[in-house]
Each structure stands twice: as structure tokens, then as C-alpha cells.
mmCIF file with all atom_site columns, C-alpha atoms in Angstrom:
data_model
loop_
_atom_site.group_PDB
_atom_site.id
_atom_site.type_symbol
_atom_site.label_atom_id
_atom_site.label_alt_id
_atom_site.label_comp_id
_atom_site.label_asym_id
_atom_site.label_entity_id
_atom_site.label_seq_id
_atom_site.pdbx_PDB_ins_code
_atom_site.Cartn_x
_atom_site.Cartn_y
_atom_site.Cartn_z
_atom_site.occupancy
_atom_site.B_iso_or_equiv
_atom_site.pdbx_formal_charge
_atom_site.auth_seq_id
_atom_site.auth_comp_id
_atom_site.auth_asym_id
_atom_site.auth_atom_id
_atom_site.pdbx_PDB_model_num
ATOM 1   C CA . UNK D 1 1   ? 109.896 15.666 57.961 1.00 72.00 ? 24  UNK D CA 1
ATOM 2   C CA . UNK D 1 2   ? 113.496 15.599 59.176 1.00 71.00 ? 25  UNK D CA 1
ATOM 3   C CA . UNK D 1 3   ? 115.705 18.501 60.165 1.00 75.00 ? 26  UNK D CA 1
ATOM 4   C CA . UNK D 1 4   ? 119.320 17.839 59.220 1.00 76.00 ? 27  UNK D CA 1
ATOM 5   C CA . UNK D 1 5   ? 122.235 19.857 60.551 1.00 73.00 ? 28  UNK D CA 1
ATOM 6   C CA . UNK D 1 6   ? 125.971 19.746 61.144 1.00 72.00 ? 29  UNK D CA 1
ATOM 7   C CA . UNK D 1 7   ? 125.564 21.862 64.313 1.00 62.00 ? 30  UNK D CA 1
ATOM 8   C CA . UNK D 1 8   ? 123.379 19.947 66.729 1.00 51.00 ? 31  UNK D CA 1
ATOM 9   C CA . UNK D 1 9   ? 125.037 21.578 69.759 1.00 57.00 ? 32  UNK D CA 1
ATOM 10  C CA . UNK D 1 10  ? 123.587 18.966 72.081 1.00 54.00 ? 33  UNK D CA 1
ATOM 11  C CA . UNK D 1 11  ? 120.006 19.438 70.854 1.00 57.00 ? 34  UNK D CA 1
ATOM 12  C CA . UNK D 1 12  ? 117.844 16.469 69.864 1.00 61.00 ? 35  UNK D CA 1
ATOM 13  C CA . UNK D 1 13  ? 114.768 18.369 68.703 1.00 57.00 ? 36  UNK D CA 1
ATOM 14  C CA . UNK D 1 14  ? 113.827 21.757 67.294 1.00 59.00 ? 37  UNK D CA 1
ATOM 15  C CA . UNK D 1 15  ? 110.162 22.816 67.344 1.00 61.00 ? 38  UNK D CA 1
ATOM 16  C CA . UNK D 1 16  ? 109.341 19.221 68.319 1.00 65.00 ? 39  UNK D CA 1
ATOM 17  C CA . UNK D 1 17  ? 111.010 17.837 65.165 1.00 67.00 ? 40  UNK D CA 1
ATOM 18  C CA . UNK D 1 18  ? 113.891 15.384 65.586 1.00 70.00 ? 41  UNK D CA 1
ATOM 19  C CA . UNK D 1 19  ? 117.336 16.633 64.555 1.00 73.00 ? 42  UNK D CA 1
ATOM 20  C CA . UNK D 1 20  ? 119.539 14.363 62.446 1.00 75.00 ? 43  UNK D CA 1
ATOM 21  C CA . UNK D 1 21  ? 123.280 14.800 61.993 1.00 78.00 ? 44  UNK D CA 1
ATOM 22  C CA . UNK D 1 22  ? 124.224 15.354 58.355 1.00 77.00 ? 45  UNK D CA 1
ATOM 23  C CA . UNK D 1 23  ? 127.001 12.760 58.467 1.00 79.00 ? 46  UNK D CA 1
ATOM 24  C CA . UNK D 1 24  ? 124.438 10.091 59.436 1.00 79.00 ? 47  UNK D CA 1
ATOM 25  C CA . UNK D 1 25  ? 121.794 11.015 56.885 1.00 79.00 ? 48  UNK D CA 1
ATOM 26  C CA . UNK D 1 26  ? 120.841 8.711  54.010 1.00 81.00 ? 49  UNK D CA 1
ATOM 27  C CA . UNK D 1 27  ? 119.590 11.225 51.457 1.00 83.00 ? 50  UNK D CA 1
ATOM 28  C CA . UNK D 1 28  ? 118.167 8.477  49.224 1.00 85.00 ? 51  UNK D CA 1
ATOM 29  C CA . UNK D 1 29  ? 115.419 7.974  51.800 1.00 84.00 ? 52  UNK D CA 1
ATOM 30  C CA . UNK D 1 30  ? 114.059 11.477 51.141 1.00 84.00 ? 53  UNK D CA 1
ATOM 31  C CA . UNK D 1 31  ? 111.356 12.295 48.609 1.00 87.00 ? 54  UNK D CA 1
ATOM 32  C CA . UNK D 1 32  ? 112.624 15.875 48.456 1.00 89.00 ? 55  UNK D CA 1
ATOM 33  C CA . UNK D 1 33  ? 115.358 17.895 50.162 1.00 88.00 ? 56  UNK D CA 1
ATOM 34  C CA . UNK D 1 34  ? 115.329 21.603 50.966 1.00 89.00 ? 57  UNK D CA 1
ATOM 35  C CA . UNK D 1 35  ? 118.584 23.304 51.976 1.00 87.00 ? 58  UNK D CA 1
ATOM 36  C CA . UNK D 1 36  ? 118.650 26.728 53.607 1.00 85.00 ? 59  UNK D CA 1
ATOM 37  C CA . UNK D 1 37  ? 121.129 29.197 52.114 1.00 81.00 ? 60  UNK D CA 1
ATOM 38  C CA . UNK D 1 38  ? 124.360 28.641 50.251 1.00 85.00 ? 61  UNK D CA 1
ATOM 39  C CA . UNK D 1 39  ? 126.454 26.893 52.879 1.00 86.00 ? 62  UNK D CA 1
ATOM 40  C CA . UNK D 1 40  ? 123.980 24.060 53.440 1.00 87.00 ? 63  UNK D CA 1
ATOM 41  C CA . UNK D 1 41  ? 124.560 22.703 49.943 1.00 90.00 ? 64  UNK D CA 1
ATOM 42  C CA . UNK D 1 42  ? 127.823 21.214 51.211 1.00 89.00 ? 65  UNK D CA 1
ATOM 43  C CA . UNK D 1 43  ? 125.855 18.896 53.518 1.00 86.00 ? 66  UNK D CA 1
ATOM 44  C CA . UNK D 1 44  ? 124.663 16.949 50.454 1.00 84.00 ? 67  UNK D CA 1
ATOM 45  C CA . UNK D 1 45  ? 127.778 15.603 48.696 1.00 75.00 ? 68  UNK D CA 1
ATOM 46  C CA . UNK D 1 46  ? 126.003 14.072 45.691 1.00 78.00 ? 69  UNK D CA 1
ATOM 47  C CA . UNK D 1 47  ? 122.887 16.215 45.558 1.00 77.00 ? 70  UNK D CA 1
ATOM 48  C CA . UNK D 1 48  ? 119.331 14.883 45.211 1.00 86.00 ? 71  UNK D CA 1
ATOM 49  C CA . UNK D 1 49  ? 116.962 14.660 42.208 1.00 86.00 ? 72  UNK D CA 1
ATOM 50  C CA . UNK D 1 50  ? 114.384 16.822 44.020 1.00 90.00 ? 73  UNK D CA 1
ATOM 51  C CA . UNK D 1 51  ? 116.650 19.395 45.641 1.00 91.00 ? 74  UNK D CA 1
ATOM 52  C CA . UNK D 1 52  ? 115.273 22.813 46.593 1.00 91.00 ? 75  UNK D CA 1
ATOM 53  C CA . UNK D 1 53  ? 117.703 25.515 47.688 1.00 92.00 ? 76  UNK D CA 1
ATOM 54  C CA . UNK D 1 54  ? 116.587 28.546 49.656 1.00 90.00 ? 77  UNK D CA 1
ATOM 55  C CA . UNK D 1 55  ? 118.811 31.501 48.775 1.00 88.00 ? 78  UNK D CA 1
ATOM 56  C CA . UNK D 1 56  ? 119.339 34.826 50.485 1.00 83.00 ? 79  UNK D CA 1
ATOM 57  C CA . UNK D 1 57  ? 121.529 37.146 48.420 1.00 88.00 ? 80  UNK D CA 1
ATOM 58  C CA . UNK D 1 58  ? 123.460 36.268 45.271 1.00 93.00 ? 81  UNK D CA 1
ATOM 59  C CA . UNK D 1 59  ? 127.187 36.958 45.586 1.00 92.00 ? 82  UNK D CA 1
ATOM 60  C CA . UNK D 1 60  ? 129.347 38.084 42.678 1.00 93.00 ? 83  UNK D CA 1
ATOM 61  C CA . UNK D 1 61  ? 133.066 38.883 42.358 1.00 95.00 ? 84  UNK D CA 1
ATOM 62  C CA . UNK D 1 62  ? 132.686 42.312 44.001 1.00 93.00 ? 85  UNK D CA 1
ATOM 63  C CA . UNK D 1 63  ? 129.507 42.514 46.084 1.00 90.00 ? 86  UNK D CA 1
ATOM 64  C CA . UNK D 1 64  ? 128.363 42.306 48.842 1.00 88.00 ? 87  UNK D CA 1
ATOM 65  C CA . UNK D 1 65  ? 131.449 43.747 50.492 1.00 88.00 ? 88  UNK D CA 1
ATOM 66  C CA . UNK D 1 66  ? 130.447 42.187 53.817 1.00 86.00 ? 89  UNK D CA 1
ATOM 67  C CA . UNK D 1 67  ? 131.148 38.770 52.238 1.00 87.00 ? 90  UNK D CA 1
ATOM 68  C CA . UNK D 1 68  ? 134.728 39.601 51.194 1.00 89.00 ? 91  UNK D CA 1
ATOM 69  C CA . UNK D 1 69  ? 136.225 37.133 53.662 1.00 89.00 ? 92  UNK D CA 1
ATOM 70  C CA . UNK D 1 70  ? 134.264 34.183 52.271 1.00 88.00 ? 93  UNK D CA 1
ATOM 71  C CA . UNK D 1 71  ? 133.537 35.250 48.698 1.00 92.00 ? 94  UNK D CA 1
ATOM 72  C CA . UNK D 1 72  ? 135.415 32.388 47.018 1.00 95.00 ? 95  UNK D CA 1
ATOM 73  C CA . UNK D 1 73  ? 133.631 29.831 49.173 1.00 94.00 ? 96  UNK D CA 1
ATOM 74  C CA . UNK D 1 74  ? 130.196 31.331 48.470 1.00 93.00 ? 97  UNK D CA 1
ATOM 75  C CA . UNK D 1 75  ? 130.856 31.489 44.737 1.00 96.00 ? 98  UNK D CA 1
ATOM 76  C CA . UNK D 1 76  ? 131.839 27.822 44.802 1.00 95.00 ? 99  UNK D CA 1
ATOM 77  C CA . UNK D 1 77  ? 128.651 26.960 46.692 1.00 94.00 ? 100 UNK D CA 1
ATOM 78  C CA . UNK D 1 78  ? 126.524 28.900 44.221 1.00 95.00 ? 101 UNK D CA 1
ATOM 79  C CA . UNK D 1 79  ? 128.082 26.975 41.350 1.00 95.00 ? 102 UNK D CA 1
ATOM 80  C CA . UNK D 1 80  ? 127.295 23.737 43.154 1.00 94.00 ? 103 UNK D CA 1
ATOM 81  C CA . UNK D 1 81  ? 123.690 24.869 43.575 1.00 93.00 ? 104 UNK D CA 1
ATOM 82  C CA . UNK D 1 82  ? 123.580 25.672 39.858 1.00 94.00 ? 105 UNK D CA 1
ATOM 83  C CA . UNK D 1 83  ? 124.751 22.144 39.077 1.00 93.00 ? 106 UNK D CA 1
ATOM 84  C CA . UNK D 1 84  ? 122.601 20.225 41.579 1.00 92.00 ? 107 UNK D CA 1
ATOM 85  C CA . UNK D 1 85  ? 119.413 22.085 42.498 1.00 93.00 ? 108 UNK D CA 1
ATOM 86  C CA . UNK D 1 86  ? 116.102 21.534 40.727 1.00 93.00 ? 109 UNK D CA 1
ATOM 87  C CA . UNK D 1 87  ? 114.480 24.595 42.324 1.00 94.00 ? 110 UNK D CA 1
ATOM 88  C CA . UNK D 1 88  ? 116.039 27.786 43.705 1.00 95.00 ? 111 UNK D CA 1
ATOM 89  C CA . UNK D 1 89  ? 113.864 29.956 45.951 1.00 93.00 ? 112 UNK D CA 1
ATOM 90  C CA . UNK D 1 90  ? 114.402 33.637 46.762 1.00 91.00 ? 113 UNK D CA 1
ATOM 91  C CA . UNK D 1 91  ? 112.814 36.236 49.005 1.00 86.00 ? 114 UNK D CA 1
ATOM 92  C CA . UNK D 1 92  ? 112.603 38.794 46.225 1.00 87.00 ? 115 UNK D CA 1
ATOM 93  C CA . UNK D 1 93  ? 112.709 39.298 42.481 1.00 90.00 ? 116 UNK D CA 1
ATOM 94  C CA . UNK D 1 94  ? 115.914 41.364 42.610 1.00 90.00 ? 117 UNK D CA 1
ATOM 95  C CA . UNK D 1 95  ? 118.038 38.402 43.747 1.00 91.00 ? 118 UNK D CA 1
ATOM 96  C CA . UNK D 1 96  ? 116.148 36.011 41.502 1.00 93.00 ? 119 UNK D CA 1
ATOM 97  C CA . UNK D 1 97  ? 117.123 38.151 38.512 1.00 94.00 ? 120 UNK D CA 1
ATOM 98  C CA . UNK D 1 98  ? 120.746 38.326 39.699 1.00 94.00 ? 121 UNK D CA 1
ATOM 99  C CA . UNK D 1 99  ? 120.719 34.519 39.717 1.00 95.00 ? 122 UNK D CA 1
ATOM 100 C CA . UNK D 1 100 ? 119.253 34.294 36.196 1.00 95.00 ? 123 UNK D CA 1
ATOM 101 C CA . UNK D 1 101 ? 121.760 36.831 34.868 1.00 95.00 ? 124 UNK D CA 1
ATOM 102 C CA . UNK D 1 102 ? 124.663 34.870 36.312 1.00 95.00 ? 125 UNK D CA 1
ATOM 103 C CA . UNK D 1 103 ? 123.573 31.228 36.013 1.00 95.00 ? 126 UNK D CA 1
ATOM 104 C CA . UNK D 1 104 ? 120.799 31.159 33.420 1.00 93.00 ? 127 UNK D CA 1
ATOM 105 C CA . UNK D 1 105 ? 117.444 29.381 33.570 1.00 89.00 ? 128 UNK D CA 1
ATOM 106 C CA . UNK D 1 106 ? 118.469 25.783 34.246 1.00 87.00 ? 129 UNK D CA 1
ATOM 107 C CA . UNK D 1 107 ? 116.536 25.687 37.521 1.00 89.00 ? 130 UNK D CA 1
ATOM 108 C CA . UNK D 1 108 ? 112.980 26.580 38.297 1.00 94.00 ? 131 UNK D CA 1
ATOM 109 C CA . UNK D 1 109 ? 113.102 29.875 40.200 1.00 94.00 ? 132 UNK D CA 1
ATOM 110 C CA . UNK D 1 110 ? 110.533 30.625 42.897 1.00 92.00 ? 133 UNK D CA 1
ATOM 111 C CA . UNK D 1 111 ? 109.796 33.865 44.744 1.00 89.00 ? 134 UNK D CA 1
ATOM 112 C CA . UNK D 1 112 ? 108.780 32.953 48.296 1.00 85.00 ? 135 UNK D CA 1
ATOM 113 C CA . UNK D 1 113 ? 108.753 36.134 50.412 1.00 78.00 ? 136 UNK D CA 1
ATOM 114 C CA . UNK D 1 114 ? 109.476 35.903 54.090 1.00 73.00 ? 137 UNK D CA 1
ATOM 115 C CA . UNK D 1 115 ? 106.197 36.343 55.911 1.00 69.00 ? 138 UNK D CA 1
ATOM 116 C CA . UNK D 1 116 ? 104.445 35.953 59.198 1.00 71.00 ? 139 UNK D CA 1
ATOM 117 C CA . UNK D 1 117 ? 102.383 33.033 60.545 1.00 75.00 ? 140 UNK D CA 1
ATOM 118 C CA . UNK D 1 118 ? 98.846  32.583 59.261 1.00 77.00 ? 141 UNK D CA 1
ATOM 119 C CA . UNK D 1 119 ? 97.635  32.866 62.852 1.00 83.00 ? 142 UNK D CA 1
ATOM 120 C CA . UNK D 1 120 ? 99.424  35.066 65.358 1.00 86.00 ? 143 UNK D CA 1
ATOM 121 C CA . UNK D 1 121 ? 99.879  33.971 68.984 1.00 89.00 ? 144 UNK D CA 1
ATOM 122 C CA . UNK D 1 122 ? 97.596  35.342 71.652 1.00 91.00 ? 145 UNK D CA 1
ATOM 123 C CA . UNK D 1 123 ? 98.663  38.641 73.120 1.00 91.00 ? 146 UNK D CA 1
ATOM 124 C CA . UNK D 1 124 ? 100.978 38.411 76.091 1.00 92.00 ? 147 UNK D CA 1
ATOM 125 C CA . UNK D 1 125 ? 102.556 40.871 78.488 1.00 94.00 ? 148 UNK D CA 1
ATOM 126 C CA . UNK D 1 126 ? 103.897 44.212 77.303 1.00 96.00 ? 149 UNK D CA 1
ATOM 127 C CA . UNK D 1 127 ? 107.707 43.903 77.741 1.00 96.00 ? 150 UNK D CA 1
ATOM 128 C CA . UNK D 1 128 ? 108.306 47.660 77.579 1.00 97.00 ? 151 UNK D CA 1
ATOM 129 C CA . UNK D 1 129 ? 108.006 50.489 80.138 1.00 95.00 ? 152 UNK D CA 1
ATOM 130 C CA . UNK D 1 130 ? 104.492 51.903 80.054 1.00 93.00 ? 153 UNK D CA 1
ATOM 131 C CA . UNK D 1 131 ? 105.640 55.521 80.291 1.00 95.00 ? 154 UNK D CA 1
ATOM 132 C CA . UNK D 1 132 ? 107.953 55.411 77.256 1.00 95.00 ? 155 UNK D CA 1
ATOM 133 C CA . UNK D 1 133 ? 107.512 55.607 73.506 1.00 96.00 ? 156 UNK D CA 1
ATOM 134 C CA . UNK D 1 134 ? 109.284 52.583 72.080 1.00 97.00 ? 157 UNK D CA 1
ATOM 135 C CA . UNK D 1 135 ? 111.326 52.405 68.886 1.00 96.00 ? 158 UNK D CA 1
ATOM 136 C CA . UNK D 1 136 ? 112.221 48.776 68.100 1.00 96.00 ? 159 UNK D CA 1
ATOM 137 C CA . UNK D 1 137 ? 114.818 47.136 65.887 1.00 93.00 ? 160 UNK D CA 1
ATOM 138 C CA . UNK D 1 138 ? 114.199 43.398 65.810 1.00 90.00 ? 161 UNK D CA 1
ATOM 139 C CA . UNK D 1 139 ? 116.350 40.894 63.956 1.00 84.00 ? 162 UNK D CA 1
ATOM 140 C CA . UNK D 1 140 ? 119.988 40.018 63.478 1.00 83.00 ? 163 UNK D CA 1
ATOM 141 C CA . UNK D 1 141 ? 122.925 42.374 63.220 1.00 85.00 ? 164 UNK D CA 1
ATOM 142 C CA . UNK D 1 142 ? 124.118 41.320 59.759 1.00 82.00 ? 165 UNK D CA 1
ATOM 143 C CA . UNK D 1 143 ? 126.064 44.399 58.668 1.00 83.00 ? 166 UNK D CA 1
ATOM 144 C CA . UNK D 1 144 ? 128.716 46.464 60.383 1.00 86.00 ? 167 UNK D CA 1
ATOM 145 C CA . UNK D 1 145 ? 126.647 49.515 59.455 1.00 86.00 ? 168 UNK D CA 1
ATOM 146 C CA . UNK D 1 146 ? 123.935 48.542 61.926 1.00 89.00 ? 169 UNK D CA 1
ATOM 147 C CA . UNK D 1 147 ? 125.457 49.233 65.374 1.00 91.00 ? 170 UNK D CA 1
ATOM 148 C CA . UNK D 1 148 ? 126.541 52.761 64.495 1.00 92.00 ? 171 UNK D CA 1
ATOM 149 C CA . UNK D 1 149 ? 123.185 53.510 62.893 1.00 92.00 ? 172 UNK D CA 1
ATOM 150 C CA . UNK D 1 150 ? 121.295 52.299 65.969 1.00 94.00 ? 173 UNK D CA 1
ATOM 151 C CA . UNK D 1 151 ? 123.576 54.138 68.392 1.00 95.00 ? 174 UNK D CA 1
ATOM 152 C CA . UNK D 1 152 ? 123.252 57.336 66.369 1.00 95.00 ? 175 UNK D CA 1
ATOM 153 C CA . UNK D 1 153 ? 119.483 57.065 66.131 1.00 94.00 ? 176 UNK D CA 1
ATOM 154 C CA . UNK D 1 154 ? 119.150 56.427 69.859 1.00 95.00 ? 177 UNK D CA 1
ATOM 155 C CA . UNK D 1 155 ? 121.379 59.410 70.624 1.00 95.00 ? 178 UNK D CA 1
ATOM 156 C CA . UNK D 1 156 ? 119.359 61.769 68.415 1.00 95.00 ? 179 UNK D CA 1
ATOM 157 C CA . UNK D 1 157 ? 115.992 60.587 69.681 1.00 94.00 ? 180 UNK D CA 1
ATOM 158 C CA . UNK D 1 158 ? 117.057 60.877 73.311 1.00 92.00 ? 181 UNK D CA 1
ATOM 159 C CA . UNK D 1 159 ? 118.170 64.453 72.660 1.00 94.00 ? 182 UNK D CA 1
ATOM 160 C CA . UNK D 1 160 ? 114.859 65.213 70.956 1.00 95.00 ? 183 UNK D CA 1
ATOM 161 C CA . UNK D 1 161 ? 112.597 63.695 73.612 1.00 95.00 ? 184 UNK D CA 1
ATOM 162 C CA . UNK D 1 162 ? 113.526 61.929 76.865 1.00 92.00 ? 185 UNK D CA 1
ATOM 163 C CA . UNK D 1 163 ? 110.429 59.699 76.768 1.00 95.00 ? 186 UNK D CA 1
ATOM 164 C CA . UNK D 1 164 ? 111.652 57.850 73.640 1.00 96.00 ? 187 UNK D CA 1
ATOM 165 C CA . UNK D 1 165 ? 113.603 54.604 74.061 1.00 95.00 ? 188 UNK D CA 1
ATOM 166 C CA . UNK D 1 166 ? 115.311 52.552 71.349 1.00 96.00 ? 189 UNK D CA 1
ATOM 167 C CA . UNK D 1 167 ? 115.283 48.771 71.906 1.00 97.00 ? 190 UNK D CA 1
ATOM 168 C CA . UNK D 1 168 ? 117.142 45.986 70.115 1.00 95.00 ? 191 UNK D CA 1
ATOM 169 C CA . UNK D 1 169 ? 115.806 42.429 70.171 1.00 94.00 ? 192 UNK D CA 1
ATOM 170 C CA . UNK D 1 170 ? 117.769 39.816 68.306 1.00 90.00 ? 193 UNK D CA 1
ATOM 171 C CA . UNK D 1 171 ? 121.128 38.255 67.652 1.00 86.00 ? 194 UNK D CA 1
ATOM 172 C CA . UNK D 1 172 ? 124.530 39.735 67.016 1.00 85.00 ? 195 UNK D CA 1
ATOM 173 C CA . UNK D 1 173 ? 125.776 37.904 63.905 1.00 82.00 ? 196 UNK D CA 1
ATOM 174 C CA . UNK D 1 174 ? 128.556 40.317 62.944 1.00 81.00 ? 197 UNK D CA 1
ATOM 175 C CA . UNK D 1 175 ? 131.224 37.642 63.430 1.00 81.00 ? 198 UNK D CA 1
ATOM 176 C CA . UNK D 1 176 ? 130.019 36.134 60.144 1.00 76.00 ? 199 UNK D CA 1
ATOM 177 C CA . UNK D 1 177 ? 130.630 39.293 58.106 1.00 76.00 ? 200 UNK D CA 1
ATOM 178 C CA . UNK D 1 178 ? 133.712 41.174 56.937 1.00 75.00 ? 201 UNK D CA 1
ATOM 179 C CA . UNK D 1 179 ? 134.467 44.577 58.396 1.00 79.00 ? 202 UNK D CA 1
ATOM 180 C CA . UNK D 1 180 ? 134.622 46.293 61.757 1.00 82.00 ? 203 UNK D CA 1
ATOM 181 C CA . UNK D 1 181 ? 132.149 48.366 63.726 1.00 83.00 ? 204 UNK D CA 1
ATOM 182 C CA . UNK D 1 182 ? 131.520 50.000 67.046 1.00 88.00 ? 205 UNK D CA 1
ATOM 183 C CA . UNK D 1 183 ? 129.565 47.903 69.562 1.00 91.00 ? 206 UNK D CA 1
ATOM 184 C CA . UNK D 1 184 ? 125.991 48.644 70.502 1.00 93.00 ? 207 UNK D CA 1
ATOM 185 C CA . UNK D 1 185 ? 126.013 51.135 73.359 1.00 95.00 ? 208 UNK D CA 1
ATOM 186 C CA . UNK D 1 186 ? 123.832 49.902 76.263 1.00 95.00 ? 209 UNK D CA 1
ATOM 187 C CA . UNK D 1 187 ? 123.833 53.412 77.712 1.00 95.00 ? 210 UNK D CA 1
ATOM 188 C CA . UNK D 1 188 ? 121.910 54.580 74.635 1.00 95.00 ? 211 UNK D CA 1
ATOM 189 C CA . UNK D 1 189 ? 119.575 51.680 73.861 1.00 95.00 ? 212 UNK D CA 1
ATOM 190 C CA . UNK D 1 190 ? 118.108 48.671 75.607 1.00 96.00 ? 213 UNK D CA 1
ATOM 191 C CA . UNK D 1 191 ? 119.491 45.341 74.387 1.00 95.00 ? 214 UNK D CA 1
ATOM 192 C CA . UNK D 1 192 ? 117.280 42.255 74.749 1.00 94.00 ? 215 UNK D CA 1
ATOM 193 C CA . UNK D 1 193 ? 118.467 38.687 74.366 1.00 89.00 ? 216 UNK D CA 1
ATOM 194 C CA . UNK D 1 194 ? 116.647 36.571 71.720 1.00 87.00 ? 217 UNK D CA 1
ATOM 195 C CA . UNK D 1 195 ? 113.330 35.099 72.841 1.00 89.00 ? 218 UNK D CA 1
ATOM 196 C CA . UNK D 1 196 ? 110.993 32.379 71.550 1.00 86.00 ? 219 UNK D CA 1
ATOM 197 C CA . UNK D 1 197 ? 109.233 33.282 68.318 1.00 84.00 ? 220 UNK D CA 1
ATOM 198 C CA . UNK D 1 198 ? 105.826 33.501 69.986 1.00 87.00 ? 221 UNK D CA 1
ATOM 199 C CA . UNK D 1 199 ? 107.144 36.025 72.498 1.00 91.00 ? 222 UNK D CA 1
ATOM 200 C CA . UNK D 1 200 ? 108.588 38.248 69.775 1.00 91.00 ? 223 UNK D CA 1
ATOM 201 C CA . UNK D 1 201 ? 105.054 39.244 68.870 1.00 93.00 ? 224 UNK D CA 1
ATOM 202 C CA . UNK D 1 202 ? 104.654 40.919 72.270 1.00 95.00 ? 225 UNK D CA 1
ATOM 203 C CA . UNK D 1 203 ? 107.539 43.204 71.305 1.00 96.00 ? 226 UNK D CA 1
ATOM 204 C CA . UNK D 1 204 ? 106.116 43.868 67.834 1.00 93.00 ? 227 UNK D CA 1
ATOM 205 C CA . UNK D 1 205 ? 102.607 44.594 69.090 1.00 94.00 ? 228 UNK D CA 1
ATOM 206 C CA . UNK D 1 206 ? 103.690 46.971 71.849 1.00 96.00 ? 229 UNK D CA 1
ATOM 207 C CA . UNK D 1 207 ? 106.373 49.000 70.043 1.00 96.00 ? 230 UNK D CA 1
ATOM 208 C CA . UNK D 1 208 ? 105.295 52.362 68.698 1.00 96.00 ? 231 UNK D CA 1
ATOM 209 C CA . UNK D 1 209 ? 107.737 52.402 65.775 1.00 93.00 ? 232 UNK D CA 1
ATOM 210 C CA . UNK D 1 210 ? 109.748 49.697 64.029 1.00 92.00 ? 233 UNK D CA 1
ATOM 211 C CA . UNK D 1 211 ? 113.154 50.248 62.398 1.00 89.00 ? 234 UNK D CA 1
ATOM 212 C CA . UNK D 1 212 ? 114.231 48.780 59.074 1.00 85.00 ? 235 UNK D CA 1
ATOM 213 C CA . UNK D 1 213 ? 117.956 48.985 58.231 1.00 83.00 ? 236 UNK D CA 1
ATOM 214 C CA . UNK D 1 214 ? 119.621 48.268 54.887 1.00 80.00 ? 237 UNK D CA 1
ATOM 215 C CA . UNK D 1 215 ? 122.984 46.437 54.994 1.00 79.00 ? 238 UNK D CA 1
ATOM 216 C CA . UNK D 1 216 ? 124.277 48.554 52.104 1.00 77.00 ? 239 UNK D CA 1
ATOM 217 C CA . UNK D 1 217 ? 123.171 50.903 49.342 1.00 79.00 ? 240 UNK D CA 1
ATOM 218 C CA . UNK D 1 218 ? 122.459 47.911 47.073 1.00 77.00 ? 241 UNK D CA 1
ATOM 219 C CA . UNK D 1 219 ? 118.783 46.839 46.935 1.00 78.00 ? 242 UNK D CA 1
ATOM 220 C CA . UNK D 1 220 ? 119.612 43.141 46.532 1.00 80.00 ? 243 UNK D CA 1
ATOM 221 C CA . UNK D 1 221 ? 120.978 43.086 50.096 1.00 78.00 ? 244 UNK D CA 1
ATOM 222 C CA . UNK D 1 222 ? 117.929 44.625 51.745 1.00 73.00 ? 245 UNK D CA 1
ATOM 223 C CA . UNK D 1 223 ? 115.482 41.679 51.646 1.00 62.00 ? 246 UNK D CA 1
ATOM 224 C CA . UNK D 1 224 ? 112.500 44.004 51.751 1.00 54.00 ? 247 UNK D CA 1
ATOM 225 C CA . UNK D 1 225 ? 110.082 41.075 51.877 1.00 49.00 ? 248 UNK D CA 1
ATOM 226 C CA . UNK D 1 226 ? 110.925 40.811 55.582 1.00 50.00 ? 249 UNK D CA 1
ATOM 227 C CA . UNK D 1 227 ? 109.001 44.017 56.306 1.00 47.00 ? 250 UNK D CA 1
ATOM 228 C CA . UNK D 1 228 ? 105.365 43.176 56.934 1.00 39.00 ? 251 UNK D CA 1
#
């Protein structure tokens, strides 16, 4: 197994697997190639006979609005996937059907929901205050709706009960999406930097309530398979 990237950022390994730069990769040496999400298709100029593409959401000429700034590029990448991929995998049936409606049935389509490890790590230390009830949002900020929603929720819960705390654990990825939003307010909620995957389970296990947020009113953007 090789991990190939165009963003090594000084790293040689990820999860103990060697990282290879895309511009040095000989794709003919591979029995099969899996690319993650639309943009990665551009790392393989000529494709591969056993190419699997992992998709997130299917973009069209109008939606999602948060992709307005890169819509033309994503549409081009989807057309390249249509032309080159043998298998296209999705988290959910909604996006799989959007793909079929737009590009037909040339590829084999798989539904591979996001899930959790077969075996969870051993329990570690509770990262939260023992005297508080914890409401946790864990994941990436991928919509400009999210910060305002989290700030508003934290404000309402604090007013309702002072022993409730809202925590955010994850990555701010809003620079990749069109739109503007207010920043997360550290006076209202506790912001944690990303941690190793094993440690995230200490946050999940010890939170009292988890938050799920939808990027928009459109179901194909919600990736509901990530809730488990």
C-alpha cells in the first residue's frame, strides 16, 4: 500500500505508511488506485484501468452554494472521473443517485458509509470538566452556517443552565468554501485543537450530547452516514 499526495508538508509517513509524492509516482506499478474526492483525480494524468474514486457530494451548475468559487473546476473533475474511473464510491444513496442522474451507469457505483473502527481504543482520560454537562460538536467546519449555529446554541444553553458547556473539537476548513461567517466565539464555547484519532474517542465517550449540523437544507450535503 502506498499513500500518494501532492502535499507532503515535510512528512515522510502517515499512520506508519510511507508517503510518495504524486509527481514521482509510476502508476503502472499499481494493481489498483483509489483517489479520495474530486480534486485527487488530477494527480493521475492518464488514469488507471482499476481506478476507484471516493466521492463526497456531487456538484451541479447551481448547488452546493458553498462551492460557487470552484464550481467549474469541480465539474471538470467530475467529468474526468466519469471518463476514467471504473468504480465510484459514495457515503450515501442520495449522492449516488445524483451521480447516476447526471453521468449515467458507466461506472460501478458503491455505497460505502463512513463508519467507526471495528475495535475501539481503550478508554482514556476524560478531557472535560467533571462538574459540567458537555455538548460536543466534533468534526470540520465545512459550511459558513456552522459557526453562527454553534455560537447561538452555546448562548441559549448557557442562559438555560450554567452547568452546560458546548465544546468544539476539530478543524476549521471554512477557507475552502464560498461565503462569509462570524468566527467561533471562545467566550461562549470551548475550542479544542485536533487530536489523534484514538484520543477523539475520549471526547465522544465522555460527552453527554453530540451535535450534528447540516451544511444546507439539501439532504445530499448532509452525509448522514457519518452519524453513528
